Amino acid sequence: MALPASCAERPLSYMPGHIQDRWFKTETAPNGRTTRTKTDRYGTGLRYRARYVAPDGSERSKSFPDKQKRLAEAWLTQIAADMTRGQYVDPSAGKVTFREFATQWLASQTTDPSTIVNMELRFRLHAFPYIGSRSMSAFQPAHIRTWARALADSGMAASYQRTVFANVSAVFGAAVDDGTLTRNPCRAGSVRAPKLDRRKIKPWTRDRVVAVRDGPLSQYAPTVDVGAGCGLRQGEIFGLAVDEVDFVGGAVHVVRQVKLVGPQMVFAPPKGGKLRDVPLPAWCRMRSPRTSPAGPPSTSPCRGRPRTARRSQPSCCSTRGSVRR
């Protein structure tokens, strides 16, 4: 948008715009002589209005009081320097609150649905109540340090603190990419991400595995077998079908898992989408397809009509209802 010549003073060559004096205007007489006369706004409101054209072609401005023309010039000079360095940020873009920006960012994500649901929960419980109402451009590292301290004082597990912190940092990172911010306050030198509480993992002993397998809930014995013998994750155990166990070749085909998306159980590919075959130890006593109790078909209708995901349901899954996607 071009700036009207009638509202601007002499253009400054080192600036990307002009400074308008709202108290005076320049008039040209018939003989060519120019004079400065008072405007109707003389003596009221802010006198100087610094105006420039942003990279997207829209006009931006900022007003300054009387006797602060040099400050207006310095502001335009800074705008020009930021444009030259490729660090220009639209001043109006940073006025959006963290809650608003994070909500928009979350809606644009194309990752796994369960990941989006979990991030929304973390924002709603652990970020929005503390920093949700603050405008993006107003954030300083001190605000992030205070928020991180609140997370630590809440008694939350260190690993979960780190996950929440990473999600919030991702929002600020997107704001930097979008040109809303110039820096991510979560990555400031004075800000420390929550440290992981590294605990030594103690595998179950053989006696404990046997005791759990042969305990009162023996109908779930196959879950213990594939967990201890094949190293499957919990969701992969719940998503395992008898059809995917090769008793002759001695292998388990890991092709899906059961995940929670909010309160809903859904089928999903294994973590990272990595299908794999896992050796089946000889001692891993699973029921054969002929003796395993068959459950109702479990369907996975991600889109369109339901499709049968597996023909028989292993005894490690509940027979009440279907697991849907």
C-alpha positions as a printed Julia matrix, in Angstrom:
325×3 Matrix{Float64}:
   0.0     0.0    0.0
   1.5     3.31  -1.06
   1.68    6.07   1.54
  -0.23    9.27   0.68
   2.18   12.08  -0.08
  -0.07   14.65   1.57
   0.33   13.12   5.03
   4.07   12.57   5.04
   7.05   14.76   5.61
  10.26   14.54   3.65
  11.05   10.8    3.17
  14.09    9.47   4.98
  16.27    7.48   2.62
  17.48    5.04   5.27
  13.97    4.22   6.46
  11.37    1.82   4.97
   8.58    4.39   5.39
   7.71    7.92   6.48
   6.93    9.93   9.58
   3.68   11.83   9.48
   3.29   15.02  11.53
  -0.36   15.12  12.57
  -0.12   18.65  13.98
   1.19   20.36  10.86
   0.62   20.01   7.15
   2.53   21.37   4.17
   0.66   23.51   1.68
   1.93   24.73  -1.68
   1.02   28.23  -2.81
   0.33   29.11  -6.48
   3.81   30.61  -6.73
   5.35   27.3   -5.7
   6.31   28.3   -2.2
   5.48   25.85   0.6
   4.28   26.73   4.05
   3.51   24.7    7.15
   0.12   25.26   8.72
  -1.56   23.81  11.76
  -4.02   20.97  11.3
  -7.31   20.49  13.12
  -5.54   18.0   15.4
  -2.91   20.48  16.54
  -2.1    20.03  20.24
  -4.22   16.91  20.75
  -3.22   13.24  20.74
   0.09   11.78  19.67
   1.89   14.01  17.19
   4.06   11.7   15.08
   2.94    8.61  13.22
   5.71    6.4   11.84
   4.44    4.42   8.85
   5.98    1.76   6.68
   5.0    -1.0    4.25
   5.49   -4.53   5.57
   6.91   -7.33   3.39
   3.38   -8.63   2.77
   2.39   -5.27   1.25
   0.25   -4.11   4.15
   0.8    -0.81   5.95
   1.98   -0.74   9.57
   2.33    2.25  11.88
   3.17    3.38  15.38
   2.46    6.75  17.02
   4.78    8.86  19.15
   4.17   11.97  21.29
   5.41   15.51  20.7
   9.19   16.06  20.86
   9.91   12.37  20.17
  10.44   12.47  16.42
  13.94   11.04  16.87
  12.43    8.07  18.68
  10.08    7.52  15.75
  13.03    7.68  13.36
  14.96    5.17  15.49
  11.96    2.83  15.44
  11.78    2.94  11.64
  15.53    2.43  11.42
  15.21   -0.7   13.56
  12.39   -1.96  11.32
  14.63   -1.45   8.27
  17.53   -3.31   9.93
  15.29   -6.23  10.86
  14.02   -6.45   7.28
  17.57   -6.43   5.95
  18.64   -9.23   8.3
  15.49  -11.25   7.59
  14.43  -10.93  11.23
  11.39   -8.73  10.76
   8.39   -9.65  12.91
   4.98   -8.13  12.38
   4.27   -6.22  15.63
   0.57   -7.09  15.5
   1.23  -10.82  15.11
   2.65  -11.15  18.61
  -0.53   -9.82  20.22
  -2.2   -13.23  19.99
  -2.17  -15.08  23.32
  -0.33  -18.33  23.94
  -3.66  -20.13  24.33
  -4.9   -18.86  20.96
  -1.67  -19.6   19.11
  -1.26  -23.06  20.7
  -4.87  -23.97  19.86
  -4.36  -22.95  16.22
  -1.03  -24.78  16.07
  -2.55  -27.94  17.53
  -5.39  -27.87  15.0
  -2.84  -27.79  12.16
  -0.92  -30.88  13.31
  -1.06  -34.03  11.21
   0.56  -36.38  13.7
  -1.03  -39.4   15.38
  -4.51  -38.59  16.82
  -3.56  -39.89  20.27
  -0.55  -37.56  20.31
  -2.77  -34.57  19.54
  -5.26  -35.55  22.26
  -2.45  -35.94  24.8
  -0.89  -32.59  23.88
  -4.25  -30.85  24.18
  -4.63  -32.34  27.65
  -1.15  -31.17  28.71
  -1.78  -27.66  27.44
  -5.17  -27.45  29.12
  -3.98  -28.72  32.5
  -0.38  -27.59  32.77
   0.21  -24.64  30.42
  -2.93  -22.58  29.81
  -3.67  -21.96  33.53
  -0.18  -20.44  33.94
   0.79  -18.8   30.65
  -2.29  -19.1   28.42
  -3.45  -15.49  28.67
  -0.08  -13.85  27.99
   0.5   -12.44  24.49
   3.21  -14.2   22.53
   5.35  -11.08  22.08
   5.29  -10.39  25.84
   7.08  -13.61  26.8
  10.49  -13.33  28.42
  12.72  -16.17  29.65
  11.72  -15.21  33.22
   8.12  -16.2   32.51
   9.22  -19.65  31.33
  11.49  -20.1   34.35
   8.61  -19.26  36.69
   6.27  -21.64  34.89
   8.85  -24.47  34.91
   9.34  -23.93  38.64
   5.58  -24.3   39.14
   5.65  -27.61  37.26
   8.47  -28.88  39.46
   6.68  -27.8   42.65
   3.47  -29.56  41.6
   5.01  -32.96  42.27
   4.72  -34.01  38.63
   7.12  -36.73  37.5
  10.27  -35.31  35.92
   9.73  -37.24  32.7
   6.22  -35.8   32.34
   7.5   -32.3   33.15
   9.98  -32.69  30.33
   7.23  -33.79  27.92
   5.02  -30.8   28.81
   7.99  -28.44  28.47
   8.86  -29.91  25.06
   5.27  -29.41  23.84
   5.26  -25.76  24.93
   8.67  -25.19  23.36
   7.35  -26.65  20.09
   4.6   -24.0   20.07
   7.13  -21.21  20.51
   9.31  -22.8   17.84
   6.39  -22.69  15.41
   5.86  -19.02  16.3
   9.48  -18.32  15.35
   9.05  -20.19  12.06
   5.88  -18.21  11.32
   7.57  -14.88  12.01
   5.45  -14.17  15.09
   8.52  -14.21  17.35
  12.24  -13.75  16.78
  13.34  -16.09  19.57
  12.02  -19.11  21.44
  12.01  -18.19  25.16
  12.2   -21.87  26.1
  15.64  -22.03  24.5
  17.13  -19.04  26.28
  20.43  -19.68  28.01
  18.94  -19.02  31.44
  16.11  -21.52  30.95
  16.72  -25.14  31.87
  14.47  -27.87  30.6
  13.37  -30.37  33.28
  15.94  -33.09  33.77
  15.03  -36.72  33.33
  14.89  -38.76  36.51
  17.01  -41.67  35.35
  16.05  -44.73  37.32
  17.68  -48.11  36.99
  15.28  -50.62  35.47
  14.99  -53.87  37.4
  13.66  -56.71  35.21
  11.31  -59.18  36.8
  12.86  -62.4   38.06
  11.78  -65.7   36.56
   9.94  -66.61  39.77
   7.93  -63.37  39.65
   7.02  -63.9   36.0
   5.78  -67.42  36.74
   3.86  -66.28  39.82
   2.03  -63.56  37.87
   1.36  -65.86  34.92
  -0.12  -68.6   37.08
  -1.95  -66.22  39.4
  -5.72  -65.83  39.85
  -6.1   -64.06  36.47
  -4.69  -66.97  34.52
  -6.86  -66.14  31.5
  -4.41  -63.32  30.84
  -1.37  -65.62  30.91
  -0.57  -64.97  27.21
   0.06  -61.3   27.99
   2.79  -62.31  30.43
   4.27  -64.76  27.92
   4.67  -62.27  25.08
   5.75  -59.52  27.45
   8.47  -61.5   29.19
   9.4   -63.76  26.31
   9.15  -61.43  23.32
   9.62  -57.98  24.85
   6.44  -56.53  23.34
   5.1   -53.21  24.55
   1.81  -53.13  26.44
  -0.2   -51.74  23.51
   1.36  -54.3   21.16
   0.36  -57.1   23.52
  -3.24  -55.88  23.61
  -3.3   -55.57  19.81
  -1.78  -59.01  19.15
  -3.97  -61.58  17.39
  -3.41  -65.34  17.47
  -3.2   -65.23  13.66
   0.0   -63.22  13.99
   1.83  -65.87  16.02
   3.86  -68.32  13.91
   4.13  -71.36  16.17
   5.93  -73.41  13.52
   8.48  -70.77  12.53
   8.83  -69.49  16.09
   8.04  -65.81  15.5
   5.54  -63.14  16.47
   4.51  -60.64  13.78
   4.04  -57.25  15.41
   1.75  -55.31  13.08
  -0.46  -53.2   15.36
  -1.05  -51.89  18.83
  -4.01  -50.69  20.86
  -3.86  -47.05  21.93
  -6.08  -44.69  23.86
  -7.33  -41.58  22.08
  -9.04  -39.83  24.94
 -11.38  -42.45  26.43
 -11.54  -44.44  23.17
  -9.44  -47.51  22.41
  -8.21  -47.61  18.81
  -5.99  -49.78  16.67
  -2.81  -48.11  15.4
   0.48  -49.18  13.8
   3.28  -50.05  16.22
   5.28  -47.18  17.68
   7.02  -45.31  14.9
   5.09  -47.34  12.33
   7.73  -50.06  12.54
   6.35  -53.5   11.72
   8.66  -56.25  12.87
   9.04  -59.97  13.55
  10.1   -61.01  17.05
  11.52  -64.48  17.9
   9.15  -66.65  19.93
  11.1   -68.57  22.62
  10.33  -72.26  23.01
   9.33  -71.81  26.63
   6.83  -69.1   25.78
   3.69  -71.15  26.22
   0.85  -69.61  24.31
  -2.41  -71.31  23.58
  -2.73  -72.63  20.08
  -5.33  -71.21  17.65
  -7.35  -74.39  18.11
  -7.73  -73.96  21.88
  -7.66  -70.17  22.25
 -11.16  -68.86  23.05
 -12.46  -66.84  20.14
 -13.86  -63.42  20.83
 -16.09  -61.24  18.7
 -14.5   -59.61  15.65
 -12.68  -56.39  16.47
 -13.13  -53.73  13.82
 -11.04  -50.79  12.74
 -13.23  -48.32  10.81
 -10.87  -45.38  10.46
 -12.96  -44.13   7.53
 -16.0   -45.55   5.78
 -17.62  -48.84   6.74
 -16.07  -51.04   9.46
 -13.45  -53.52   8.37
 -12.6   -56.66  10.33
  -9.16  -56.19  11.81
  -8.66  -59.79  12.93
 -10.61  -63.01  12.85
  -9.94  -64.23  16.38
  -9.36  -62.31  19.58
  -6.68  -63.62  21.94
  -7.51  -64.23  25.55
  -5.54  -61.19  26.65
  -8.31  -58.9   25.39
 -11.71  -58.38  26.93
 -14.59  -60.06  25.13
 -16.94  -57.21  25.93
 -17.4   -55.05  22.86
 -15.0   -54.31  20.07
 -11.87  -52.25  19.93
 -12.52  -49.66  17.26
 -10.53  -47.19  15.31
